[in-house]
Amino acid sequence: MTYLGSGDPVRERTDYYPPWLDQLADDVTLEGAALNGVVHGADNVRKLLAYARTLYEYQDFEFIGKYGENGFVEDYSSRVQGQPIANIAVVRKNAAGQAQSLIMNHRPLASVLMFSRLMGKHFAGTQYARYFMSDSAGGRQDVGPSPRPIPQWDAP
């Protein structure tokens, strides 16, 4: 269970600043487990990530570095309000070396939902609220129908 981290307080960094964050393409996209939909644009992505980073108590990195020709990966665990959470961030860069696509894969589910609700609470009443869970309407914001039917699986 990598989301529990190493348990080594020496690895619990509070000073990390992603090198790609100041190199976002104007039309960058952000997708993630804690999001409803895709966030578009450097200013929007920067605003959401700036607040999201404040929720982490620390970051305990398993890996930070290049991924293929045009990628970068961060694999870390943390705590948010005392609950364990981990993320694998995949950054894909364009030909100019700017971050073009960001994918944030947080886990476990209970922590993802809490993280999304905290983001939703912070951004309530703004254009960003629609991307996150809320405490109203049973904790879910309706972002429209699924683009295709969800398959039904028969139990064996």
PDB file of C-alpha atoms in Angstrom:
ATOM      1  CA  MET A   1       0.000   0.000   0.000  1.00  0.00           C
ATOM      2  CA  THR A   2       2.209   2.755  -1.311  1.00  0.00           C
ATOM      3  CA  TYR A   3      -0.227   5.457  -0.255  1.00  0.00           C
ATOM      4  CA  LEU A   4       0.905   4.921   3.336  1.00  0.00           C
ATOM      5  CA  GLY A   5       4.333   6.305   2.458  1.00  0.00           C
ATOM      6  CA  SER A   6       7.722   5.257   3.750  1.00  0.00           C
ATOM      7  CA  GLY A   7       7.100   6.222   7.360  1.00  0.00           C
ATOM      8  CA  ASP A   8      10.482   7.983   7.377  1.00  0.00           C
ATOM      9  CA  PRO A   9      10.032  11.562   8.679  1.00  0.00           C
ATOM     10  CA  VAL A  10      13.260  12.607   6.926  1.00  0.00           C
ATOM     11  CA  ARG A  11      11.568  11.972   3.543  1.00  0.00           C
ATOM     12  CA  GLU A  12       8.523  14.116   4.393  1.00  0.00           C
ATOM     13  CA  ARG A  13       9.297  17.156   2.258  1.00  0.00           C
ATOM     14  CA  THR A  14       7.436  20.446   2.573  1.00  0.00           C
ATOM     15  CA  ASP A  15       9.730  22.383   0.226  1.00  0.00           C
ATOM     16  CA  TYR A  16       9.107  20.679  -3.122  1.00  0.00           C
ATOM     17  CA  TYR A  17       8.105  22.879  -6.050  1.00  0.00           C
ATOM     18  CA  PRO A  18       7.311  21.091  -9.327  1.00  0.00           C
ATOM     19  CA  PRO A  19       9.743  22.235 -12.045  1.00  0.00           C
ATOM     20  CA  TRP A  20       7.012  22.021 -14.709  1.00  0.00           C
ATOM     21  CA  LEU A  21       4.526  24.271 -12.865  1.00  0.00           C
ATOM     22  CA  ASP A  22       6.082  27.476 -14.218  1.00  0.00           C
ATOM     23  CA  GLN A  23       6.221  26.000 -17.739  1.00  0.00           C
ATOM     24  CA  LEU A  24       2.539  25.361 -18.494  1.00  0.00           C
ATOM     25  CA  ALA A  25       1.398  25.616 -22.105  1.00  0.00           C
ATOM     26  CA  ASP A  26      -1.377  28.166 -22.605  1.00  0.00           C
ATOM     27  CA  ASP A  27      -3.745  25.337 -23.598  1.00  0.00           C
ATOM     28  CA  VAL A  28      -2.617  22.823 -20.946  1.00  0.00           C
ATOM     29  CA  THR A  29      -5.165  20.295 -19.690  1.00  0.00           C
ATOM     30  CA  LEU A  30      -5.547  18.791 -16.225  1.00  0.00           C
ATOM     31  CA  GLU A  31      -7.339  15.504 -15.565  1.00  0.00           C
ATOM     32  CA  GLY A  32      -7.528  13.533 -12.373  1.00  0.00           C
ATOM     33  CA  ALA A  33      -9.316  11.127 -10.098  1.00  0.00           C
ATOM     34  CA  ALA A  34     -10.464  14.009  -7.865  1.00  0.00           C
ATOM     35  CA  LEU A  35     -11.913  15.970 -10.796  1.00  0.00           C
ATOM     36  CA  ASN A  36     -15.199  15.936 -12.667  1.00  0.00           C
ATOM     37  CA  GLY A  37     -14.172  16.768 -16.212  1.00  0.00           C
ATOM     38  CA  VAL A  38     -11.066  18.280 -17.734  1.00  0.00           C
ATOM     39  CA  VAL A  39      -9.629  21.653 -16.711  1.00  0.00           C
ATOM     40  CA  HIS A  40      -8.324  23.750 -19.624  1.00  0.00           C
ATOM     41  CA  GLY A  41      -5.850  26.634 -19.642  1.00  0.00           C
ATOM     42  CA  ALA A  42      -2.711  27.597 -17.772  1.00  0.00           C
ATOM     43  CA  ASP A  43      -4.343  30.130 -15.431  1.00  0.00           C
ATOM     44  CA  ASN A  44      -7.105  27.705 -14.423  1.00  0.00           C
ATOM     45  CA  VAL A  45      -4.722  24.793 -13.880  1.00  0.00           C
ATOM     46  CA  ARG A  46      -2.267  26.943 -11.941  1.00  0.00           C
ATOM     47  CA  LYS A  47      -5.019  28.255  -9.647  1.00  0.00           C
ATOM     48  CA  LEU A  48      -6.318  24.762  -8.820  1.00  0.00           C
ATOM     49  CA  LEU A  49      -2.874  23.252  -8.271  1.00  0.00           C
ATOM     50  CA  ALA A  50      -1.749  26.175  -6.117  1.00  0.00           C
ATOM     51  CA  TYR A  51      -4.541  25.452  -3.642  1.00  0.00           C
ATOM     52  CA  ALA A  52      -4.317  21.657  -3.936  1.00  0.00           C
ATOM     53  CA  ARG A  53      -0.668  21.761  -2.891  1.00  0.00           C
ATOM     54  CA  THR A  54      -1.616  23.536   0.372  1.00  0.00           C
ATOM     55  CA  LEU A  55      -3.731  20.541   1.425  1.00  0.00           C
ATOM     56  CA  TYR A  56      -0.743  18.199   1.644  1.00  0.00           C
ATOM     57  CA  GLU A  57       0.919  17.963   5.051  1.00  0.00           C
ATOM     58  CA  TYR A  58       4.134  16.917   3.255  1.00  0.00           C
ATOM     59  CA  GLN A  59       5.234  14.922   0.211  1.00  0.00           C
ATOM     60  CA  ASP A  60       7.140  11.645   0.608  1.00  0.00           C
ATOM     61  CA  PHE A  61       8.573  10.943  -2.854  1.00  0.00           C
ATOM     62  CA  GLU A  62       9.146   7.504  -4.264  1.00  0.00           C
ATOM     63  CA  PHE A  63      10.202   8.946  -7.625  1.00  0.00           C
ATOM     64  CA  ILE A  64      10.617  12.320  -9.351  1.00  0.00           C
ATOM     65  CA  GLY A  65      12.024  12.508 -12.835  1.00  0.00           C
ATOM     66  CA  LYS A  66      11.939  12.193 -16.601  1.00  0.00           C
ATOM     67  CA  TYR A  67       9.524   9.796 -18.199  1.00  0.00           C
ATOM     68  CA  GLY A  68      10.329   8.975 -21.820  1.00  0.00           C
ATOM     69  CA  GLU A  69      11.220  11.680 -24.321  1.00  0.00           C
ATOM     70  CA  ASN A  70       8.606  14.281 -23.366  1.00  0.00           C
ATOM     71  CA  GLY A  71       7.371  13.309 -19.942  1.00  0.00           C
ATOM     72  CA  PHE A  72       7.889  13.809 -16.247  1.00  0.00           C
ATOM     73  CA  VAL A  73       6.542  11.747 -13.334  1.00  0.00           C
ATOM     74  CA  GLU A  74       6.079  12.387  -9.637  1.00  0.00           C
ATOM     75  CA  ASP A  75       5.152   9.459  -7.391  1.00  0.00           C
ATOM     76  CA  TYR A  76       4.531  10.525  -3.810  1.00  0.00           C
ATOM     77  CA  SER A  77       2.465   9.921  -0.716  1.00  0.00           C
ATOM     78  CA  SER A  78       1.217  12.365   1.868  1.00  0.00           C
ATOM     79  CA  ARG A  79      -1.493  13.064   4.388  1.00  0.00           C
ATOM     80  CA  VAL A  80      -4.450  15.404   4.009  1.00  0.00           C
ATOM     81  CA  GLN A  81      -6.238  16.179   7.271  1.00  0.00           C
ATOM     82  CA  GLY A  82      -4.468  13.178   8.768  1.00  0.00           C
ATOM     83  CA  GLN A  83      -5.656  10.750   6.065  1.00  0.00           C
ATOM     84  CA  PRO A  84      -3.142   8.942   3.844  1.00  0.00           C
ATOM     85  CA  ILE A  85      -3.184   9.864   0.161  1.00  0.00           C
ATOM     86  CA  ALA A  86      -0.820   9.206  -2.723  1.00  0.00           C
ATOM     87  CA  ASN A  87      -0.517  10.526  -6.235  1.00  0.00           C
ATOM     88  CA  ILE A  88       1.211   9.617  -9.440  1.00  0.00           C
ATOM     89  CA  ALA A  89       1.402  12.784 -11.512  1.00  0.00           C
ATOM     90  CA  VAL A  90       2.138  12.298 -15.204  1.00  0.00           C
ATOM     91  CA  VAL A  91       3.235  15.384 -17.111  1.00  0.00           C
ATOM     92  CA  ARG A  92       3.406  15.297 -20.884  1.00  0.00           C
ATOM     93  CA  LYS A  93       5.348  18.070 -22.562  1.00  0.00           C
ATOM     94  CA  ASN A  94       4.882  19.592 -26.002  1.00  0.00           C
ATOM     95  CA  ALA A  95       7.660  20.182 -28.562  1.00  0.00           C
ATOM     96  CA  ALA A  96       8.508  23.504 -26.876  1.00  0.00           C
ATOM     97  CA  GLY A  97       9.114  21.723 -23.556  1.00  0.00           C
ATOM     98  CA  GLN A  98       5.981  23.131 -21.909  1.00  0.00           C
ATOM     99  CA  ALA A  99       3.640  21.004 -19.795  1.00  0.00           C
ATOM    100  CA  GLN A 100       0.794  20.216 -22.203  1.00  0.00           C
ATOM    101  CA  SER A 101      -1.132  17.528 -20.333  1.00  0.00           C
ATOM    102  CA  LEU A 102      -1.280  16.788 -16.596  1.00  0.00           C
ATOM    103  CA  ILE A 103      -2.835  13.651 -15.149  1.00  0.00           C
ATOM    104  CA  MET A 104      -3.178  13.332 -11.381  1.00  0.00           C
ATOM    105  CA  ASN A 105      -3.952   9.801 -10.199  1.00  0.00           C
ATOM    106  CA  HIS A 106      -4.674  10.031  -6.481  1.00  0.00           C
ATOM    107  CA  ARG A 107      -5.527   7.015  -4.322  1.00  0.00           C
ATOM    108  CA  PRO A 108      -7.154   5.465  -2.237  1.00  0.00           C
ATOM    109  CA  LEU A 109     -10.762   6.256  -3.083  1.00  0.00           C
ATOM    110  CA  ALA A 110     -11.802   7.515   0.377  1.00  0.00           C
ATOM    111  CA  SER A 111      -8.944  10.018   0.337  1.00  0.00           C
ATOM    112  CA  VAL A 112      -9.672  11.029  -3.260  1.00  0.00           C
ATOM    113  CA  LEU A 113     -13.280  11.818  -2.340  1.00  0.00           C
ATOM    114  CA  MET A 114     -12.212  13.788   0.742  1.00  0.00           C
ATOM    115  CA  PHE A 115      -9.628  15.696  -1.321  1.00  0.00           C
ATOM    116  CA  SER A 116     -12.238  16.532  -3.953  1.00  0.00           C
ATOM    117  CA  ARG A 117     -14.696  17.715  -1.286  1.00  0.00           C
ATOM    118  CA  LEU A 118     -12.055  19.942   0.310  1.00  0.00           C
ATOM    119  CA  MET A 119     -11.276  21.449  -3.081  1.00  0.00           C
ATOM    120  CA  GLY A 120     -15.006  21.874  -3.740  1.00  0.00           C
ATOM    121  CA  LYS A 121     -15.530  23.606  -0.421  1.00  0.00           C
ATOM    122  CA  HIS A 122     -12.665  26.013  -1.090  1.00  0.00           C
ATOM    123  CA  PHE A 123     -13.854  26.832  -4.609  1.00  0.00           C
ATOM    124  CA  ALA A 124     -17.600  26.881  -3.799  1.00  0.00           C
ATOM    125  CA  GLY A 125     -19.374  29.675  -5.622  1.00  0.00           C
ATOM    126  CA  THR A 126     -16.630  30.025  -8.248  1.00  0.00           C
ATOM    127  CA  GLN A 127     -16.267  28.771 -11.798  1.00  0.00           C
ATOM    128  CA  TYR A 128     -14.086  25.952 -10.414  1.00  0.00           C
ATOM    129  CA  ALA A 129     -16.680  24.401  -8.082  1.00  0.00           C
ATOM    130  CA  ARG A 130     -18.127  22.240 -10.856  1.00  0.00           C
ATOM    131  CA  TYR A 131     -14.940  20.183 -11.036  1.00  0.00           C
ATOM    132  CA  PHE A 132     -15.203  18.871  -7.479  1.00  0.00           C
ATOM    133  CA  MET A 133     -17.433  16.957  -5.096  1.00  0.00           C
ATOM    134  CA  SER A 134     -19.693  18.971  -2.867  1.00  0.00           C
ATOM    135  CA  ASP A 135     -21.550  18.231   0.333  1.00  0.00           C
ATOM    136  CA  SER A 136     -24.854  19.133  -1.332  1.00  0.00           C
ATOM    137  CA  ALA A 137     -26.941  16.703  -3.396  1.00  0.00           C
ATOM    138  CA  GLY A 138     -25.487  13.654  -1.694  1.00  0.00           C
ATOM    139  CA  GLY A 139     -21.892  14.748  -2.272  1.00  0.00           C
ATOM    140  CA  ARG A 140     -22.013  14.657  -6.054  1.00  0.00           C
ATOM    141  CA  GLN A 141     -22.166  17.421  -8.577  1.00  0.00           C
ATOM    142  CA  ASP A 142     -23.874  16.534 -11.824  1.00  0.00           C
ATOM    143  CA  VAL A 143     -21.567  17.202 -14.745  1.00  0.00           C
ATOM    144  CA  GLY A 144     -23.792  15.685 -17.392  1.00  0.00           C
ATOM    145  CA  PRO A 145     -24.368  12.261 -18.860  1.00  0.00           C
ATOM    146  CA  SER A 146     -21.625   9.747 -19.410  1.00  0.00           C
ATOM    147  CA  PRO A 147     -20.343   9.931 -23.005  1.00  0.00           C
ATOM    148  CA  ARG A 148     -21.177   6.238 -23.492  1.00  0.00           C
ATOM    149  CA  PRO A 149     -23.196   3.674 -21.588  1.00  0.00           C
ATOM    150  CA  ILE A 150     -21.561   2.003 -18.616  1.00  0.00           C
ATOM    151  CA  PRO A 151     -21.228  -1.719 -19.378  1.00  0.00           C
ATOM    152  CA  GLN A 152     -23.190  -4.127 -17.243  1.00  0.00           C
ATOM    153  CA  TRP A 153     -21.216  -7.096 -15.995  1.00  0.00           C
ATOM    154  CA  ASP A 154     -22.897 -10.373 -15.226  1.00  0.00           C
ATOM    155  CA  ALA A 155     -21.825 -12.069 -12.019  1.00  0.00           C
ATOM    156  CA  PRO A 156     -20.433 -15.582 -12.563  1.00  0.00           C
TER     157      PRO A 156
END
